CSV table of C-alpha atoms in Angstrom, one decimal:
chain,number,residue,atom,x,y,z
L,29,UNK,CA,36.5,365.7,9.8
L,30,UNK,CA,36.4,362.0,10.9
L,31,UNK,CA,33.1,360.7,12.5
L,32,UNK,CA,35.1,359.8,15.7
L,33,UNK,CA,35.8,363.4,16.0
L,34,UNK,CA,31.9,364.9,15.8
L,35,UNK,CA,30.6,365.5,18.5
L,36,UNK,CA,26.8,364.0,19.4
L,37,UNK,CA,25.3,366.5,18.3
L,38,UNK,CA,26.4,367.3,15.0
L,39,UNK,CA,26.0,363.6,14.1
L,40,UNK,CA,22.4,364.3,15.3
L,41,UNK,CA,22.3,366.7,12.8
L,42,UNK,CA,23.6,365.1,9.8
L,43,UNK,CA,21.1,362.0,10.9
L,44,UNK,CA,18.1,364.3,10.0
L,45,UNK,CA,19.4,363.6,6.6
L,46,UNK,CA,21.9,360.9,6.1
L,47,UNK,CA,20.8,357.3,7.5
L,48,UNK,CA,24.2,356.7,7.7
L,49,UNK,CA,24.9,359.3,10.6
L,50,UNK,CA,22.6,357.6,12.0
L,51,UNK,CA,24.4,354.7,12.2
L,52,UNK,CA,27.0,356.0,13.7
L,53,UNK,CA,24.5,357.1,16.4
L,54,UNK,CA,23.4,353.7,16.8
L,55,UNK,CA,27.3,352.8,17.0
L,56,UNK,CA,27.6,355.1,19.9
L,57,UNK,CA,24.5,354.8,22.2
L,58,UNK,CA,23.0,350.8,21.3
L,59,UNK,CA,25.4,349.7,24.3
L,60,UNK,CA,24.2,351.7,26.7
L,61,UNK,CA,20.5,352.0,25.9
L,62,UNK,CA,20.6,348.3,26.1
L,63,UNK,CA,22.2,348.4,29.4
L,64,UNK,CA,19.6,350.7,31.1
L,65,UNK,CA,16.5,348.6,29.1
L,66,UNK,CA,18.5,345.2,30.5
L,67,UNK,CA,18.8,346.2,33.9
L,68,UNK,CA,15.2,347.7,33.8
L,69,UNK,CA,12.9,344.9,32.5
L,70,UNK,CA,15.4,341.6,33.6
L,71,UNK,CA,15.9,339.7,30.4
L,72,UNK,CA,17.2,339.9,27.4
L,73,UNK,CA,14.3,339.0,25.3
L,74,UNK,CA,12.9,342.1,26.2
L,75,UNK,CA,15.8,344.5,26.5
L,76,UNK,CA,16.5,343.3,23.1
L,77,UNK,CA,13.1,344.1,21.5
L,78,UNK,CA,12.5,347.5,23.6
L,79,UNK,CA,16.4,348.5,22.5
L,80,UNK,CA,15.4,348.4,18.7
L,81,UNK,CA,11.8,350.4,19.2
L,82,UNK,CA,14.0,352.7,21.1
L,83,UNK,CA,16.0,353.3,18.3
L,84,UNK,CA,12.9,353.2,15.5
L,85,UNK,CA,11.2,355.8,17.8
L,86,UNK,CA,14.5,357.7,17.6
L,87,UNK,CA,14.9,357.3,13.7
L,88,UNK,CA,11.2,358.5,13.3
L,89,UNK,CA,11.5,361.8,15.6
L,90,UNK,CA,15.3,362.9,14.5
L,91,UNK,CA,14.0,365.3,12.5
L,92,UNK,CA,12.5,367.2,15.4
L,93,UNK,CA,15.5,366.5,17.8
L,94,UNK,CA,16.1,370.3,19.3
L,95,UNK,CA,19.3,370.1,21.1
L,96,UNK,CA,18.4,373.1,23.3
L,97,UNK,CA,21.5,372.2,25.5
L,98,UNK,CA,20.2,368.8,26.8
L,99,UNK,CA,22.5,366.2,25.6
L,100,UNK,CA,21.5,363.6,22.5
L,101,UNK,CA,22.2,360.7,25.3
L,102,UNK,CA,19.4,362.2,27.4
L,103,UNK,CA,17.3,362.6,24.7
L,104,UNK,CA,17.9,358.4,23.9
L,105,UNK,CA,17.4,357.7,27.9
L,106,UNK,CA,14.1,359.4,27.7
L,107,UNK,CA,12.6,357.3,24.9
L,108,UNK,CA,14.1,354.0,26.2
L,109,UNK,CA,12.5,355.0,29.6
L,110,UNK,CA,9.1,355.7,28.1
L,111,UNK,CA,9.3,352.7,26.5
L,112,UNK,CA,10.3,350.5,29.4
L,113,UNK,CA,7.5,352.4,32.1
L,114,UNK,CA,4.8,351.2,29.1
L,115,UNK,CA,5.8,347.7,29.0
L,116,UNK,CA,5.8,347.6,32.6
L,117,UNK,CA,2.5,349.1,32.8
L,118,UNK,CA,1.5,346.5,30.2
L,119,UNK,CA,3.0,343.9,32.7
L,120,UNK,CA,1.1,345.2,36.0
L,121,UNK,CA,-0.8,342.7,36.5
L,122,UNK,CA,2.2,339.8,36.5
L,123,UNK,CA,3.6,338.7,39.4
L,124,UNK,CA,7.0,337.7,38.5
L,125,UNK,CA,9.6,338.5,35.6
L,126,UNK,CA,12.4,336.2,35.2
L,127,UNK,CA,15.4,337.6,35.5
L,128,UNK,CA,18.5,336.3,33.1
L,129,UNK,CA,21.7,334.9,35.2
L,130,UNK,CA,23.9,337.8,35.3
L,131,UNK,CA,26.3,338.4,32.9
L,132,UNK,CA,30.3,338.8,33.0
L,133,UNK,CA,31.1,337.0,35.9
L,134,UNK,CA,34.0,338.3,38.0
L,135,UNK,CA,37.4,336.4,37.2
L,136,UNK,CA,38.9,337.2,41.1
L,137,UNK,CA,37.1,334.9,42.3
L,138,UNK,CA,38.3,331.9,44.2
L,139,UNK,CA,35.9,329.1,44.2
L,140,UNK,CA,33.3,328.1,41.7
L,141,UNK,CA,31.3,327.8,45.0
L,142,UNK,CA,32.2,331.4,45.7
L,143,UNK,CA,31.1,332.6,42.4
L,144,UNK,CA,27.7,330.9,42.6
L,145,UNK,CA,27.4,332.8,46.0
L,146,UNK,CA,28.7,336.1,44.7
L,147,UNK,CA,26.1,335.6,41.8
L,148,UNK,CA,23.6,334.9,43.7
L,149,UNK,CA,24.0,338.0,45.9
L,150,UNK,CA,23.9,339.8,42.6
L,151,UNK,CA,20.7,338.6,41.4
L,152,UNK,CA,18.9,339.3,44.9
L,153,UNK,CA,20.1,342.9,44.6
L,154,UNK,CA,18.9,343.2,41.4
L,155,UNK,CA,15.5,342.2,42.0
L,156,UNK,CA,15.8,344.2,45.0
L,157,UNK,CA,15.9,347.1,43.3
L,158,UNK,CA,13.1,346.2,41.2
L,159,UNK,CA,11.2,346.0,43.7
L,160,UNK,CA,11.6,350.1,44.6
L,161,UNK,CA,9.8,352.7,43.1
L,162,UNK,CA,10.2,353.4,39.3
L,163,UNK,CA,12.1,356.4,39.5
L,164,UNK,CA,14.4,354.8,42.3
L,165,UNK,CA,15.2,352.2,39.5
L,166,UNK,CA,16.0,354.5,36.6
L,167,UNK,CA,18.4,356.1,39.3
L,168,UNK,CA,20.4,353.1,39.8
L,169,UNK,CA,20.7,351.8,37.2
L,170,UNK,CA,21.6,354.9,35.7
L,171,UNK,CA,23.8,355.5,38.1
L,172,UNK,CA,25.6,352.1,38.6
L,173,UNK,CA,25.2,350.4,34.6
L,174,UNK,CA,25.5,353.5,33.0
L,175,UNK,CA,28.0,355.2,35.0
L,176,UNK,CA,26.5,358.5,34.5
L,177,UNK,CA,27.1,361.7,36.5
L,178,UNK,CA,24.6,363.7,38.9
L,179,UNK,CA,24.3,366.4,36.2
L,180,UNK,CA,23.6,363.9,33.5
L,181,UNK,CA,20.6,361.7,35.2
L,182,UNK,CA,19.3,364.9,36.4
L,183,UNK,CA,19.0,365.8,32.7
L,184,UNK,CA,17.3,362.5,32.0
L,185,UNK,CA,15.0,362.6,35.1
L,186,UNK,CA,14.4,366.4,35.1
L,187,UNK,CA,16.0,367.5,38.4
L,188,UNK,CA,18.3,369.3,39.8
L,189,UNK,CA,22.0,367.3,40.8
L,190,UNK,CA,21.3,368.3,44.6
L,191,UNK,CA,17.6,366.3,44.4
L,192,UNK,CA,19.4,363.5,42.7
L,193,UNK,CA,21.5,363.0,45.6
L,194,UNK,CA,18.9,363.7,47.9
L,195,UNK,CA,17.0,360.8,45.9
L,196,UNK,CA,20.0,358.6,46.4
L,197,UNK,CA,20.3,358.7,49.7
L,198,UNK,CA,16.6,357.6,50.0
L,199,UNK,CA,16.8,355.1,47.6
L,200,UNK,CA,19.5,353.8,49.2
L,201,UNK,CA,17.9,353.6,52.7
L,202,UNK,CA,14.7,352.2,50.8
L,203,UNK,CA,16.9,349.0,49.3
L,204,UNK,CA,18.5,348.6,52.6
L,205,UNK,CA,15.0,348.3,54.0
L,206,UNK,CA,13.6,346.0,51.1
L,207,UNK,CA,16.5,343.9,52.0
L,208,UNK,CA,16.1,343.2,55.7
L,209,UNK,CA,12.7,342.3,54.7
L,210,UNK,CA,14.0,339.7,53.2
L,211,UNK,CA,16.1,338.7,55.9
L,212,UNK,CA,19.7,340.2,54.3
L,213,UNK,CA,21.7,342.7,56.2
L,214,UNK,CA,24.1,344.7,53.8
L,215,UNK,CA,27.2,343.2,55.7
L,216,UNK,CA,26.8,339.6,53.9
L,217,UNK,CA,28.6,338.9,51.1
L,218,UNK,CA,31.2,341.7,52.0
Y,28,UNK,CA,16.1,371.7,62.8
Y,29,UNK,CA,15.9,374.2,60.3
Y,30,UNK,CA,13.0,375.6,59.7
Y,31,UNK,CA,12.9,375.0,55.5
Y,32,UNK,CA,14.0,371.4,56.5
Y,33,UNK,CA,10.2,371.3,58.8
Y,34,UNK,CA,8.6,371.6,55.6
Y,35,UNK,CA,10.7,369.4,52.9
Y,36,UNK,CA,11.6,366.7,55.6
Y,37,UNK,CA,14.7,366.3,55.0
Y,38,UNK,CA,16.7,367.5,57.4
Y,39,UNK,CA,20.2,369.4,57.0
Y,40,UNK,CA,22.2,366.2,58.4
Y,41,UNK,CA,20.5,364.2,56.1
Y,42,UNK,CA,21.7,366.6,53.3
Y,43,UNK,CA,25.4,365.9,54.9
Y,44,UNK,CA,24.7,362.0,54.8
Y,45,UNK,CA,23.5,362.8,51.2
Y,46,UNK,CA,26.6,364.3,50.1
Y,47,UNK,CA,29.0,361.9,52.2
Y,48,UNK,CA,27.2,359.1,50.1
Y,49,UNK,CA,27.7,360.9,46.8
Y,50,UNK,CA,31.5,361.5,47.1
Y,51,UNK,CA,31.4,357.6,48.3
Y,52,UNK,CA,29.7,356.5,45.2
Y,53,UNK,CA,31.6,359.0,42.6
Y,54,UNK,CA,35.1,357.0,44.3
Y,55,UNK,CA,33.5,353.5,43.6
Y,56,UNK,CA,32.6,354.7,40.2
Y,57,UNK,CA,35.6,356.0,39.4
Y,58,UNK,CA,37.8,353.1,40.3
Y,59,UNK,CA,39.5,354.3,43.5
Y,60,UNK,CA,37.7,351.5,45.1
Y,61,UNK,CA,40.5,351.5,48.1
Y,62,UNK,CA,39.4,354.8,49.0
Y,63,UNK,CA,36.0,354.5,48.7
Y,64,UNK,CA,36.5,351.8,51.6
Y,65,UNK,CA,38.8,354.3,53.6
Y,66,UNK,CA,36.2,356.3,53.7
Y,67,UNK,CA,33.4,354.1,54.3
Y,68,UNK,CA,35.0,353.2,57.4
Y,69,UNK,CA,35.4,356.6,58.8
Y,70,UNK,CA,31.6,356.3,58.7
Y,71,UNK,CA,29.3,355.4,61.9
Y,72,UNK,CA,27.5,351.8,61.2
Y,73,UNK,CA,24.1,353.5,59.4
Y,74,UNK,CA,25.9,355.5,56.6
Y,75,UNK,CA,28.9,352.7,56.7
Y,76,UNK,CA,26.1,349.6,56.0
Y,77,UNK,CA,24.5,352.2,52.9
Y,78,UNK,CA,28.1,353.3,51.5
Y,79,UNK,CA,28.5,348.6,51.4
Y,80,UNK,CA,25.3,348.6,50.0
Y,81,UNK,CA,26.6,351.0,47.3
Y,82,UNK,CA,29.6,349.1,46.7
Y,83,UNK,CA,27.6,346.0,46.5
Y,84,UNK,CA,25.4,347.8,43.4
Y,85,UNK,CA,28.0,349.0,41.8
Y,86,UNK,CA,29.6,345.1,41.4
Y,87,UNK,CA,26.2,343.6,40.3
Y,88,UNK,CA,25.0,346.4,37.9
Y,89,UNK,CA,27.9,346.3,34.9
Y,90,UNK,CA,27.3,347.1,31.3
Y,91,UNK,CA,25.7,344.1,29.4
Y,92,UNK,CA,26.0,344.4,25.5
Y,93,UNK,CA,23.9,343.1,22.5
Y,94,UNK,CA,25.6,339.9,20.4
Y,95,UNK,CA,27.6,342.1,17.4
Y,96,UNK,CA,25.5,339.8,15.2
Y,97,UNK,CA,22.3,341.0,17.0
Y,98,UNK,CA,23.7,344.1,17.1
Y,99,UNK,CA,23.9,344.2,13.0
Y,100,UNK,CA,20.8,342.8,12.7
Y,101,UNK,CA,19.2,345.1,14.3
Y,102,UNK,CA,21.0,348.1,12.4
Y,103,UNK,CA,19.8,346.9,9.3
Y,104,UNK,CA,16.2,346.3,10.0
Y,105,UNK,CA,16.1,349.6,11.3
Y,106,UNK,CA,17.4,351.3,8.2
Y,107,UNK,CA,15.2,349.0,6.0
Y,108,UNK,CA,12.2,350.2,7.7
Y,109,UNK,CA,12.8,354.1,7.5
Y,110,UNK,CA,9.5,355.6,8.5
Y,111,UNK,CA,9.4,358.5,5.3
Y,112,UNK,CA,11.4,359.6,2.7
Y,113,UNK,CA,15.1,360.1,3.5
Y,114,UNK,CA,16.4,363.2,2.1
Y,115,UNK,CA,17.4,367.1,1.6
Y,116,UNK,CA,13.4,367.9,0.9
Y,117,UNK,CA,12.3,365.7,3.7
Y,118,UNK,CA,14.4,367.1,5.9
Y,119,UNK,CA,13.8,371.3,4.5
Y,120,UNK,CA,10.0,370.2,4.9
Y,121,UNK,CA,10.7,369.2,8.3
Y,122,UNK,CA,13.0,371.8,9.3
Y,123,UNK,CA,10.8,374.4,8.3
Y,124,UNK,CA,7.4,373.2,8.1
Y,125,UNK,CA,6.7,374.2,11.4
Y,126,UNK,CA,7.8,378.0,10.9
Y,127,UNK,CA,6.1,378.4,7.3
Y,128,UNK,CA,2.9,377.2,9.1
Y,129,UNK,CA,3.0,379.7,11.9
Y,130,UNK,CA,4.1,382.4,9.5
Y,131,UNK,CA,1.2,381.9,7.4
Y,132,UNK,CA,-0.9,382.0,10.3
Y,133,UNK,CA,0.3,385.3,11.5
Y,134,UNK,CA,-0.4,386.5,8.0
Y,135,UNK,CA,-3.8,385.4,8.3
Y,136,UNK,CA,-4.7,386.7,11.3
Y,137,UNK,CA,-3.7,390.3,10.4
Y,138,UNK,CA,-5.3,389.8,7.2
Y,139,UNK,CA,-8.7,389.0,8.8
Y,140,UNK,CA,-8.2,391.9,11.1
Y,141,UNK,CA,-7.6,394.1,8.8
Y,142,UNK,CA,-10.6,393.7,7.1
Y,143,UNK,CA,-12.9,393.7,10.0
Y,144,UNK,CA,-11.2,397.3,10.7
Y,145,UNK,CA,-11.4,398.6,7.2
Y,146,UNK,CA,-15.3,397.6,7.4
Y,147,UNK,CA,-15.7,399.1,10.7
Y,148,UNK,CA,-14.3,401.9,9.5
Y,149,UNK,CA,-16.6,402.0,6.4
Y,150,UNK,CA,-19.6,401.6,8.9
Y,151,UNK,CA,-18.8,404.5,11.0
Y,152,UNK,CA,-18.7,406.8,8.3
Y,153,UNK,CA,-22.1,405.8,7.8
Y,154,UNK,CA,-21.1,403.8,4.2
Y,155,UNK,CA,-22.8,401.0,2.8
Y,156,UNK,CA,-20.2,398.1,3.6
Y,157,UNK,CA,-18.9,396.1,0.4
Y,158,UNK,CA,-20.4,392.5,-0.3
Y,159,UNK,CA,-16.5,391.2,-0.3
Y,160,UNK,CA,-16.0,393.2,3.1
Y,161,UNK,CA,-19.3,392.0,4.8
């Protein structure tokens, strides 16, 4: 059977043995897990550096990996979340983390002038939403980088789909609050 | 107010918002932005301004990926740096370690208990116990 054609778990399995299964792991998920990490710590020094322990911490453990019906992308969010809640405990006492222009600029935009504002916007969302709690920020970005379903961030976060949307809705009116405090009303930028 | 809504605090028509907002978001994320707008303006101004907000996230967080060269690197180092031996024993030890330790232990355990019984047993009957039982 072609690698394309097994499934994630079964390449799971051949990874307890064969370093190049897990590859082809690494193929599938290093995109994604450096999306979440990105969009968690704000640069790409970091998201860098956290994606490959993610992925050593992974290598080390795949021979315990249980499936036991959770998704192996769950099982990848998990460690890349641990990972990212210790670095930013290591980073409590900062004040600030710089946080990398964003990339892939829209091309339907008019103006250079435009863009710059539309990027701007971008960035003070982001760091809106760092601002929330920790579990608000795995939800959105979760939600929104990784494009992931109810069902599949409740298996990462370990709740049911009807509290994810329940945490949604809060998070939502939590950003909206964090942004009037800094004097921006969702209606700019529409 | 329902009365299991008095003790969660979140209220039934707070569940509806919830729901309105997950069927908004699920449109935006599915690419059917021009109804995720139709419907965002069916909405009164609170759940409206949230349902923008959401639209708003979901232009600002898009995927980001590694350098392919980075990417490689990375790839490499990790399978340079495997943390144990890499094969078919490795992974039979691993596999079923676990099991051939608790099996042992259960073994064990009934083996211990076994004795204690059989020198009970020996004491009751008013025997001298064995040095190897004792």
């Amino acid at each position: 059977m072609p690698d394309d054609e097994l499934t994630d778990n079964e390449v799971t399995e051949q990874a307890k043995t064969d370093p190049v299964a897990f590859g082809l792991l690494y193929g599938r998920f290093v995109d994604r897990i450096y999306t979440y990490v990105y969009y968690r710590v704000g640069n790409h020094h970091d998201a860098e550096d956290l994606t490959a322990r993610t992925f050593q911490r992974a290598l080390a453990n795949v021979g315990n990996f249980e499936s036991r019906g959770v998704p192996v992308s769950a099982w990848f969010y998990r460690i890349a979340h641990n990972l990212v809640a210790n670095w930013h405990r290591d980073r409590a006492r900062r004040q600030t983390i710089p946080l990398d222009s964003l990339v892939g600029q829209r091309a339907d935009v008019e103006s250079p002038v435009a863009m710059a504002e539309q990027a701007e916007r971008r960035q003070t969302l982001v760091k809106a939403v760092r601002k929330l709690p920790e579990e608000r920020q795995q939800l959105v970005t979760l939600k929104f980088a990784e494009h992931l379903s109810n069902a599949e961030i409740g298996e990462i976060m370990g709740r049911s789909e009807s509290a994810i949307k329940s945490l949604y809705h809060r998070t939502l009116l939590a950003l909206r609050k964090e942004l009037s405090e800094l004097g921006i009303s969702a209606e700019e930028g529409e | 107010m329902h009365l299991p809504s008095l003790f969660s605090g979140y209220r039934t028509i707070d569940r509806g918002k919830a729901c309105l907002l997950d069927k908004h978001a699920w449109l935006v994320l599915a690419g059917e932005p021009g109804q995720a707008v139709k419907l965002r303006r069916a909405q009164e101004p609170g759940v409206a301004s949230l349902m923008l907000l959401a639209e708003q996230l979901a232009s600002a967080y898009r995927p980001v990926t590694m350098q392919p060269n980075r990417r490689q690197l990375l790839l490499r180092l990790l399978l340079q740096t495997l943390p144990r031996p890499y094969g078919r024993f490795a992974a039979a030890v691993r596999g079923h370690g676990r099991e051939a330790f608790l099996g042992a232990a259960i073994v064990g355990t009934a083996y211990s208990l076994g004795r204690v019984a059989w020198y009970l047993h020996r004491r009751r009957q008013g025997e001298t116990p064995s040095t190897s039982a004792a």
